[in-house]
Amino acid sequence: MLGGAYSQIPAIKKAREMGYFVIVCDSNNKSPGQKYANQFFNISTTDKESVLKLAKSLNIDGIVCYKADSGASTVAYVAEQLDLPSNPYDSIMILTNKDLFRRFQKDNGFNVPRAIGYQTLDEAKADFHNFNMPVMIKPVDSAGSLGVSKIDTHELLEEKVSYALAFSKVKRFIIEEYIENHGPHVGGDGFSVDGKLVFRCFSNEKFSEGYSNPFLSIIASWPYIMPESIQNKIHAEIDRLLNLLNMKTCAYNFDIRIDENENVYLIEVAPRNGGDWNPNAIKYATGVDLIEYTLKAALGEDCSDLSVVEPEGYWATYVINSKVNGIFKGIKFHSDIKTNIVEYDLFVNPGDKIYELNSAYEKVGIMILNFSTFEEMEEKMENISKLIKLEIESV
């Protein structure tokens, strides 16, 4: 298992529950997930050759990178070399590199915003007049909204290109025209068996508007509110994508927009489970354990019993976060929200320094909530920052 971060612990624990011998690799030799593993190796999840060498020496039966894009290509590379269950390496590279993905979409007739990948500011400057404003500027290979900006003037181009390149390992960025949402932004997770999308559970996503980085997903809720016709349209587009890429048996996390004409734009279809307890919430809502299926898929076990199960009840996840830097003292829940909290976990302890939410790395915690009605969920999640308050000491 590549990665032992807090967010990856659910998969490590699940693998142990299922009776597997679990080996965790992480560049952080203090990663919290290692204490749940049978063995730990201080190896970067992006170091393909080192992971391959280790995998050969241990004679592994399967390889997984739960939740993180960073190790997805390593999984496919090692699996191909060792003839283990996985997906085509070239397809994983397309899905995890934004410029390759946009080019693939355009070449295959998908709805796609005008999008071009660049290596230098000068290349982008020469092209910039061809874009309709506003545009998004993104590193081609980063996750968690790191290095992402939205601009509507050329005056910010140099600053935001520099920002994007700072978060790109391959030192490339993409500029693409912004797609306005019709209805909520579509998140959620899915799963394919033998390349066919057999399960999907779309969510309504809300982002960190009002923060210095307004592109982080901090709330997801179920069920997805758009009509069944739109859901079927999204499903068909994902299915077509997976077929063209010759994908196999795999989990996916979705980042999708619908425009005012109900055109489907697949912003990202990441070949991994979603973060922020997406699979945990989906299990509550549908009874389907996507973590279990992900582990079974990695070992070549049968997943053919999986099918779409519609969510029951009203569920949400919330990324507990801070808008200021300071020392964490504790957390207070308003009486109106206490009964809705199903479970939560904090990634920090009293006395730890916490920071304003600007990327996936500043999250304070995560929670799952359940509500009696859709209206109750909408109202309380709209006011969640008033109902859940962090006690923070200024520094």
Tab-separated table of C-alpha atoms in Angstrom:
chain	number	residue	atom	x	y	z
A	1	MET	CA	0.000	0.000	0.000
A	2	LEU	CA	1.522	3.255	-1.166
A	3	GLY	CA	1.092	5.943	1.470
A	4	GLY	CA	0.481	5.964	5.202
A	5	ALA	CA	-1.118	9.388	5.686
A	6	TYR	CA	-4.096	9.913	8.029
A	7	SER	CA	-6.460	9.817	5.059
A	8	GLN	CA	-5.069	6.422	3.983
A	9	ILE	CA	-5.494	4.700	7.342
A	10	PRO	CA	-9.057	3.442	6.573
A	11	ALA	CA	-7.720	1.335	3.698
A	12	ILE	CA	-4.774	0.000	5.712
A	13	LYS	CA	-7.073	-0.989	8.576
A	14	LYS	CA	-9.595	-2.539	6.177
A	15	ALA	CA	-6.866	-4.636	4.530
A	16	ARG	CA	-5.801	-5.937	7.938
A	17	GLU	CA	-9.439	-6.731	8.804
A	18	MET	CA	-9.687	-8.734	5.580
A	19	GLY	CA	-6.722	-10.834	6.668
A	20	TYR	CA	-4.101	-9.470	4.276
A	21	PHE	CA	-0.430	-8.939	5.133
A	22	VAL	CA	-0.016	-5.197	4.644
A	23	ILE	CA	3.224	-3.479	3.622
A	24	VAL	CA	3.153	0.329	3.664
A	25	CYS	CA	5.614	2.562	1.785
A	26	ASP	CA	5.883	6.277	2.544
A	27	SER	CA	8.588	8.940	2.209
A	28	ASN	CA	7.548	10.190	5.658
A	29	ASN	CA	9.170	7.858	8.180
A	30	LYS	CA	6.721	9.159	10.798
A	31	SER	CA	3.585	8.534	8.735
A	32	PRO	CA	0.682	7.689	11.071
A	33	GLY	CA	-0.532	4.765	8.961
A	34	GLN	CA	2.575	2.670	9.476
A	35	LYS	CA	1.518	1.596	12.955
A	36	TYR	CA	-1.422	-0.289	11.415
A	37	ALA	CA	0.782	-2.135	8.873
A	38	ASN	CA	2.591	-5.446	9.166
A	39	GLN	CA	5.695	-3.888	7.612
A	40	PHE	CA	6.833	-0.366	6.768
A	41	PHE	CA	9.434	0.896	4.287
A	42	ASN	CA	10.624	4.493	4.082
A	43	ILE	CA	10.298	4.767	0.282
A	44	SER	CA	8.581	7.501	-1.740
A	45	THR	CA	5.346	6.410	-3.396
A	46	THR	CA	6.462	8.201	-6.593
A	47	ASP	CA	9.810	6.376	-6.819
A	48	LYS	CA	8.728	3.733	-9.330
A	49	GLU	CA	12.009	1.835	-9.535
A	50	SER	CA	12.522	1.620	-5.758
A	51	VAL	CA	8.950	0.453	-5.217
A	52	LEU	CA	9.334	-2.111	-8.032
A	53	LYS	CA	12.575	-3.440	-6.542
A	54	LEU	CA	10.928	-3.797	-3.122
A	55	ALA	CA	7.785	-5.392	-4.582
A	56	LYS	CA	9.899	-7.992	-6.405
A	57	SER	CA	11.912	-8.809	-3.299
A	58	LEU	CA	8.737	-9.258	-1.212
A	59	ASN	CA	6.874	-11.220	-3.903
A	60	ILE	CA	3.722	-9.155	-3.398
A	61	ASP	CA	0.268	-10.227	-4.605
A	62	GLY	CA	-1.195	-6.761	-5.156
A	63	ILE	CA	-0.476	-3.044	-4.979
A	64	VAL	CA	-2.785	-0.118	-4.071
A	65	CYS	CA	-2.442	3.638	-3.648
A	66	TYR	CA	-5.578	4.575	-1.735
A	67	LYS	CA	-6.960	8.082	-2.191
A	68	ALA	CA	-3.811	9.738	-3.616
A	69	ASP	CA	-3.116	10.595	-7.261
A	70	SER	CA	0.621	10.730	-6.611
A	71	GLY	CA	1.128	6.957	-6.481
A	72	ALA	CA	-1.378	5.923	-9.168
A	73	SER	CA	1.224	5.728	-11.935
A	74	THR	CA	3.586	3.803	-9.634
A	75	VAL	CA	0.830	1.238	-9.007
A	76	ALA	CA	0.251	0.752	-12.746
A	77	TYR	CA	3.983	0.613	-13.512
A	78	VAL	CA	4.790	-1.963	-10.833
A	79	ALA	CA	1.703	-4.040	-11.634
A	80	GLU	CA	2.584	-4.183	-15.350
A	81	GLN	CA	6.162	-5.206	-14.601
A	82	LEU	CA	5.063	-7.962	-12.209
A	83	ASP	CA	1.927	-9.027	-14.107
A	84	LEU	CA	-0.361	-8.065	-11.215
A	85	PRO	CA	-3.981	-6.882	-11.532
A	86	SER	CA	-4.141	-3.192	-12.490
A	87	ASN	CA	-4.897	-0.787	-15.351
A	88	PRO	CA	-2.823	0.177	-18.411
A	89	TYR	CA	0.078	2.427	-17.417
A	90	ASP	CA	-0.477	4.741	-20.413
A	91	SER	CA	-4.151	5.186	-19.460
A	92	ILE	CA	-3.271	6.042	-15.864
A	93	MET	CA	-0.792	8.638	-17.137
A	94	ILE	CA	-3.566	10.218	-19.234
A	95	LEU	CA	-5.995	10.333	-16.294
A	96	THR	CA	-3.424	11.826	-13.897
A	97	ASN	CA	-1.923	14.485	-16.197
A	98	LYS	CA	-4.309	17.311	-16.998
A	99	ASP	CA	-2.867	18.310	-20.376
A	100	LEU	CA	-2.772	14.702	-21.627
A	101	PHE	CA	-6.343	14.186	-20.404
A	102	ARG	CA	-7.678	17.300	-22.174
A	103	ARG	CA	-5.945	16.292	-25.414
A	104	PHE	CA	-7.401	12.782	-25.153
A	105	GLN	CA	-10.890	14.178	-24.510
A	106	LYS	CA	-10.667	16.536	-27.476
A	107	ASP	CA	-9.391	13.798	-29.796
A	108	ASN	CA	-12.285	11.538	-28.785
A	109	GLY	CA	-15.192	13.981	-29.010
A	110	PHE	CA	-15.831	14.708	-25.326
A	111	ASN	CA	-17.102	18.097	-24.184
A	112	VAL	CA	-13.941	19.920	-23.196
A	113	PRO	CA	-13.118	23.551	-22.429
A	114	ARG	CA	-10.465	25.194	-24.605
A	115	ALA	CA	-7.321	23.950	-22.879
A	116	ILE	CA	-3.611	23.993	-23.717
A	117	GLY	CA	-0.581	22.767	-21.788
A	118	TYR	CA	2.612	24.817	-21.574
A	119	GLN	CA	6.106	24.733	-20.140
A	120	THR	CA	6.940	28.444	-20.208
A	121	LEU	CA	5.271	31.767	-19.525
A	122	ASP	CA	6.270	33.042	-22.977
A	123	GLU	CA	4.380	30.199	-24.674
A	124	ALA	CA	1.277	31.055	-22.642
A	125	LYS	CA	1.583	34.794	-23.309
A	126	ALA	CA	1.665	34.204	-27.061
A	127	ASP	CA	-1.611	32.220	-26.869
A	128	PHE	CA	-3.460	34.021	-24.112
A	129	HIS	CA	-5.545	36.292	-26.376
A	130	ASN	CA	-7.243	33.187	-27.826
A	131	PHE	CA	-8.910	32.272	-24.519
A	132	ASN	CA	-12.301	33.500	-23.331
A	133	MET	CA	-12.151	34.835	-19.775
A	134	PRO	CA	-12.151	33.687	-17.052
A	135	VAL	CA	-9.602	30.886	-17.252
A	136	MET	CA	-8.156	28.355	-14.837
A	137	ILE	CA	-4.388	27.920	-14.508
A	138	LYS	CA	-3.317	24.576	-13.037
A	139	PRO	CA	-0.197	22.440	-12.654
A	140	VAL	CA	-0.721	19.441	-14.953
A	141	ASP	CA	0.218	16.936	-12.254
A	142	SER	CA	-0.828	18.267	-8.851
A	143	ALA	CA	-3.753	17.242	-6.664
A	144	GLY	CA	-5.675	18.806	-3.788
A	145	SER	CA	-6.065	22.114	-5.681
A	146	LEU	CA	-2.412	22.997	-5.095
A	147	GLY	CA	-1.219	25.691	-7.477
A	148	VAL	CA	-4.677	26.321	-8.975
A	149	SER	CA	-5.887	29.841	-9.851
A	150	LYS	CA	-8.770	31.494	-11.690
A	151	ILE	CA	-8.049	34.751	-13.500
A	152	ASP	CA	-9.885	37.108	-15.843
A	153	THR	CA	-7.032	39.391	-16.929
A	154	HIS	CA	-3.601	38.974	-18.527
A	155	GLU	CA	-2.105	41.141	-15.770
A	156	LEU	CA	-2.213	38.172	-13.348
A	157	LEU	CA	-0.850	35.638	-15.830
A	158	GLU	CA	2.828	35.797	-14.831
A	159	GLU	CA	2.095	35.558	-11.105
A	160	LYS	CA	-0.313	32.631	-11.445
A	161	VAL	CA	1.852	30.697	-13.917
A	162	SER	CA	4.726	30.969	-11.457
A	163	TYR	CA	2.377	29.742	-8.691
A	164	ALA	CA	1.261	26.748	-10.785
A	165	LEU	CA	4.811	25.753	-11.762
A	166	ALA	CA	5.862	25.770	-8.108
A	167	PHE	CA	3.561	22.777	-7.544
A	168	SER	CA	4.383	20.799	-10.709
A	169	LYS	CA	6.958	18.028	-10.540
A	170	VAL	CA	7.192	17.939	-14.349
A	171	LYS	CA	7.179	21.773	-14.572
A	172	ARG	CA	4.193	22.050	-16.884
A	173	PHE	CA	0.919	23.914	-16.475
A	174	ILE	CA	-2.396	24.079	-18.287
A	175	ILE	CA	-4.656	27.013	-19.093
A	176	GLU	CA	-8.308	26.170	-19.683
A	177	GLU	CA	-11.503	28.150	-19.996
A	178	TYR	CA	-13.745	28.134	-16.925
A	179	ILE	CA	-17.018	26.184	-17.086
A	180	GLU	CA	-19.926	27.695	-15.151
A	181	ASN	CA	-21.911	25.132	-13.175
A	182	HIS	CA	-25.559	24.404	-13.841
A	183	GLY	CA	-26.615	22.869	-10.531
A	184	PRO	CA	-24.084	21.667	-7.970
A	185	HIS	CA	-20.556	20.629	-8.825
A	186	VAL	CA	-20.486	16.844	-9.221
A	187	GLY	CA	-18.209	14.825	-6.976
A	188	GLY	CA	-18.475	11.322	-5.577
A	189	ASP	CA	-16.949	7.951	-6.390
A	190	GLY	CA	-17.467	5.077	-8.788
A	191	PHE	CA	-16.133	1.650	-9.647
A	192	SER	CA	-15.573	-0.269	-12.875
A	193	VAL	CA	-15.442	-4.032	-13.376
A	194	ASP	CA	-13.675	-5.191	-16.538
A	195	GLY	CA	-13.823	-1.621	-17.844
A	196	LYS	CA	-17.574	-1.147	-17.328
A	197	LEU	CA	-18.797	1.477	-14.840
A	198	VAL	CA	-20.960	-0.715	-12.611
A	199	PHE	CA	-21.272	1.586	-9.594
A	200	ARG	CA	-21.428	5.352	-9.132
A	201	CYS	CA	-22.577	7.524	-6.290
A	202	PHE	CA	-22.474	11.182	-7.291
A	203	SER	CA	-22.340	13.912	-4.645
A	204	ASN	CA	-23.143	17.623	-4.440
A	205	GLU	CA	-19.839	19.393	-3.747
A	206	LYS	CA	-19.251	22.788	-2.173
A	207	PHE	CA	-15.939	24.587	-2.173
A	208	SER	CA	-13.940	26.871	0.094
A	209	GLU	CA	-15.381	30.171	-1.151
A	210	GLY	CA	-14.159	33.043	0.986
A	211	TYR	CA	-10.807	31.358	1.673
A	212	SER	CA	-7.457	32.329	0.129
A	213	ASN	CA	-7.791	29.126	-1.953
A	214	PRO	CA	-11.458	28.928	-3.076
A	215	PHE	CA	-11.051	25.633	-4.975
A	216	LEU	CA	-10.901	23.107	-2.141
A	217	SER	CA	-13.865	20.789	-1.676
A	218	ILE	CA	-14.960	21.087	1.946
A	219	ILE	CA	-18.523	19.719	1.812
A	220	ALA	CA	-19.984	16.756	-0.067
A	221	SER	CA	-23.593	15.665	0.318
A	222	TRP	CA	-25.823	12.815	-0.831
A	223	PRO	CA	-28.094	12.140	-2.650
A	224	TYR	CA	-27.091	14.084	-5.764
A	225	ILE	CA	-29.956	16.454	-6.525
A	226	MET	CA	-29.961	16.630	-10.340
A	227	PRO	CA	-32.519	14.591	-12.370
A	228	GLU	CA	-31.964	10.946	-13.249
A	229	SER	CA	-31.615	11.899	-16.931
A	230	ILE	CA	-28.511	13.977	-16.133
A	231	GLN	CA	-27.089	11.251	-13.909
A	232	ASN	CA	-27.501	8.736	-16.727
A	233	LYS	CA	-25.826	11.180	-19.134
A	234	ILE	CA	-22.841	11.541	-16.786
A	235	HIS	CA	-22.682	7.757	-16.320
A	236	ALA	CA	-22.623	7.196	-20.097
A	237	GLU	CA	-19.779	9.691	-20.628
A	238	ILE	CA	-17.665	8.089	-17.896
A	239	ASP	CA	-18.388	4.638	-19.302
A	240	ARG	CA	-17.285	5.743	-22.774
A	241	LEU	CA	-14.072	7.203	-21.346
A	242	LEU	CA	-13.202	4.008	-19.474
A	243	ASN	CA	-13.872	1.883	-22.546
A	244	LEU	CA	-11.614	4.037	-24.744
A	245	LEU	CA	-8.829	3.872	-22.155
A	246	ASN	CA	-9.155	0.094	-21.801
A	247	MET	CA	-9.551	0.422	-18.045
A	248	LYS	CA	-10.088	-2.711	-15.967
A	249	THR	CA	-11.399	-3.133	-12.400
A	250	CYS	CA	-10.824	0.067	-10.471
A	251	ALA	CA	-12.175	2.799	-8.158
A	252	TYR	CA	-12.645	6.396	-9.370
A	253	ASN	CA	-13.156	9.820	-7.857
A	254	PHE	CA	-15.145	12.325	-9.908
A	255	ASP	CA	-14.777	16.049	-10.578
A	256	ILE	CA	-17.489	16.973	-13.093
A	257	ARG	CA	-19.398	20.040	-14.246
A	258	ILE	CA	-22.719	20.406	-16.074
A	259	ASP	CA	-23.251	23.588	-18.094
A	260	GLU	CA	-26.515	25.441	-18.730
A	261	ASN	CA	-27.203	23.289	-21.800
A	262	GLU	CA	-26.754	20.119	-19.708
A	263	ASN	CA	-23.483	19.248	-21.421
A	264	VAL	CA	-21.270	17.007	-19.290
A	265	TYR	CA	-17.662	18.134	-18.713
A	266	LEU	CA	-15.422	15.499	-17.126
A	267	ILE	CA	-12.971	17.823	-15.361
A	268	GLU	CA	-11.212	14.858	-13.744
A	269	VAL	CA	-11.841	11.134	-13.430
A	270	ALA	CA	-9.112	10.147	-10.987
A	271	PRO	CA	-8.274	6.418	-10.913
A	272	ARG	CA	-8.526	6.137	-7.140
A	273	ASN	CA	-10.964	6.324	-4.245
A	274	GLY	CA	-12.024	9.788	-3.139
A	275	GLY	CA	-10.572	11.518	-0.123
A	276	ASP	CA	-12.295	13.211	2.806
A	277	TRP	CA	-14.064	9.976	3.784
A	278	ASN	CA	-16.040	9.796	0.542
A	279	PRO	CA	-16.032	5.959	0.559
A	280	ASN	CA	-17.008	5.924	4.254
A	281	ALA	CA	-20.013	8.193	3.643
A	282	ILE	CA	-21.003	6.199	0.553
A	283	LYS	CA	-20.961	3.020	2.636
A	284	TYR	CA	-23.368	4.600	5.133
A	285	ALA	CA	-25.632	5.802	2.300
A	286	THR	CA	-25.615	2.680	0.101
A	287	GLY	CA	-24.126	-0.180	2.111
A	288	VAL	CA	-21.416	-0.580	-0.558
A	289	ASP	CA	-17.866	-0.808	0.797
A	290	LEU	CA	-15.712	0.661	-1.981
A	291	ILE	CA	-12.521	0.243	0.049
A	292	GLU	CA	-13.131	-3.502	0.216
A	293	TYR	CA	-13.730	-3.676	-3.536
A	294	THR	CA	-10.564	-1.660	-4.196
A	295	LEU	CA	-8.500	-4.143	-2.204
A	296	LYS	CA	-10.169	-7.126	-3.850
A	297	ALA	CA	-9.512	-5.632	-7.296
A	298	ALA	CA	-5.812	-5.209	-6.500
A	299	LEU	CA	-5.603	-8.925	-5.747
A	300	GLY	CA	-7.582	-10.014	-8.791
A	301	GLU	CA	-10.561	-11.186	-6.740
A	302	ASP	CA	-14.092	-11.279	-8.142
A	303	CYS	CA	-15.961	-7.934	-7.995
A	304	SER	CA	-18.753	-8.860	-10.400
A	305	ASP	CA	-21.490	-8.662	-7.744
A	306	LEU	CA	-21.155	-4.859	-7.563
A	307	SER	CA	-23.971	-2.736	-9.029
A	308	VAL	CA	-25.493	0.731	-8.565
A	309	VAL	CA	-27.261	1.184	-5.231
A	310	GLU	CA	-29.135	4.444	-4.756
A	311	PRO	CA	-28.371	6.346	-1.521
A	312	GLU	CA	-30.875	6.135	1.313
A	313	GLY	CA	-31.194	9.040	3.723
A	314	TYR	CA	-29.310	12.333	3.738
A	315	TRP	CA	-25.577	12.290	4.319
A	316	ALA	CA	-22.724	14.769	4.228
A	317	THR	CA	-19.008	15.020	4.856
A	318	TYR	CA	-17.339	18.144	6.191
A	319	VAL	CA	-13.658	19.060	6.224
A	320	ILE	CA	-13.020	20.637	9.634
A	321	ASN	CA	-10.781	23.626	8.967
A	322	SER	CA	-9.519	26.988	10.133
A	323	LYS	CA	-9.561	30.397	8.452
A	324	VAL	CA	-6.678	31.623	10.624
A	325	ASN	CA	-3.276	30.458	11.853
A	326	GLY	CA	-2.933	29.684	15.557
A	327	ILE	CA	-2.619	27.100	18.301
A	328	PHE	CA	-5.396	24.500	18.395
A	329	LYS	CA	-7.113	24.349	21.783
A	330	GLY	CA	-10.236	22.302	21.083
A	331	ILE	CA	-13.502	22.062	19.183
A	332	LYS	CA	-17.063	23.016	20.171
A	333	PHE	CA	-20.272	21.644	18.677
A	334	HIS	CA	-23.519	23.592	18.818
A	335	SER	CA	-26.403	21.586	20.283
A	336	ASP	CA	-28.239	21.850	16.928
A	337	ILE	CA	-25.576	19.791	15.150
A	338	LYS	CA	-24.534	17.279	17.815
A	339	THR	CA	-27.226	14.733	16.979
A	340	ASN	CA	-26.297	14.833	13.262
A	341	ILE	CA	-22.654	13.845	13.757
A	342	VAL	CA	-22.126	10.167	12.948
A	343	GLU	CA	-18.354	10.127	13.385
A	344	TYR	CA	-15.418	12.503	13.204
A	345	ASP	CA	-11.671	12.472	13.505
A	346	LEU	CA	-9.200	15.239	14.262
A	347	PHE	CA	-5.768	15.260	12.636
A	348	VAL	CA	-4.331	17.549	15.317
A	349	ASN	CA	-4.016	17.588	19.110
A	350	PRO	CA	-4.453	20.464	21.579
A	351	GLY	CA	-1.289	22.540	21.495
A	352	ASP	CA	-0.552	21.848	17.823
A	353	LYS	CA	-0.128	24.750	15.439
A	354	ILE	CA	-2.806	24.894	12.747
A	355	TYR	CA	-3.013	26.997	9.616
A	356	GLU	CA	-5.568	28.671	7.399
A	357	LEU	CA	-6.979	26.150	4.910
A	358	ASN	CA	-5.049	26.642	1.683
A	359	SER	CA	-4.488	23.046	0.504
A	360	ALA	CA	-5.203	19.449	1.475
A	361	TYR	CA	-2.391	19.671	4.027
A	362	GLU	CA	-4.058	22.190	6.392
A	363	LYS	CA	-7.163	20.151	7.183
A	364	VAL	CA	-7.896	19.957	10.917
A	365	GLY	CA	-10.222	16.953	10.670
A	366	ILE	CA	-13.101	15.267	8.877
A	367	MET	CA	-16.629	14.250	9.826
A	368	ILE	CA	-19.678	12.407	8.519
A	369	LEU	CA	-23.166	13.711	9.290
A	370	ASN	CA	-26.669	12.320	8.839
A	371	PHE	CA	-29.946	14.264	8.609
A	372	SER	CA	-33.663	13.541	8.727
A	373	THR	CA	-34.555	15.595	5.657
A	374	PHE	CA	-32.850	17.198	2.691
A	375	GLU	CA	-33.980	20.614	3.932
A	376	GLU	CA	-32.356	20.041	7.331
A	377	MET	CA	-29.125	19.005	5.635
A	378	GLU	CA	-29.119	22.043	3.341
A	379	GLU	CA	-29.761	24.500	6.161
A	380	LYS	CA	-27.243	23.064	8.615
A	381	MET	CA	-24.473	22.512	6.079
A	382	GLU	CA	-24.965	26.070	4.838
A	383	ASN	CA	-24.308	27.256	8.394
A	384	ILE	CA	-21.799	24.609	9.429
A	385	SER	CA	-19.061	27.113	10.341
A	386	LYS	CA	-21.404	28.594	12.962
A	387	LEU	CA	-22.351	25.195	14.363
A	388	ILE	CA	-18.827	23.776	14.590
A	389	LYS	CA	-16.235	26.143	16.011
A	390	LEU	CA	-12.540	25.667	16.655
A	391	GLU	CA	-10.936	27.136	19.756
A	392	ILE	CA	-7.750	28.763	18.540
A	393	GLU	CA	-5.126	30.754	20.398
A	394	SER	CA	-3.481	33.521	18.385
A	395	VAL	CA	0.275	33.406	17.766
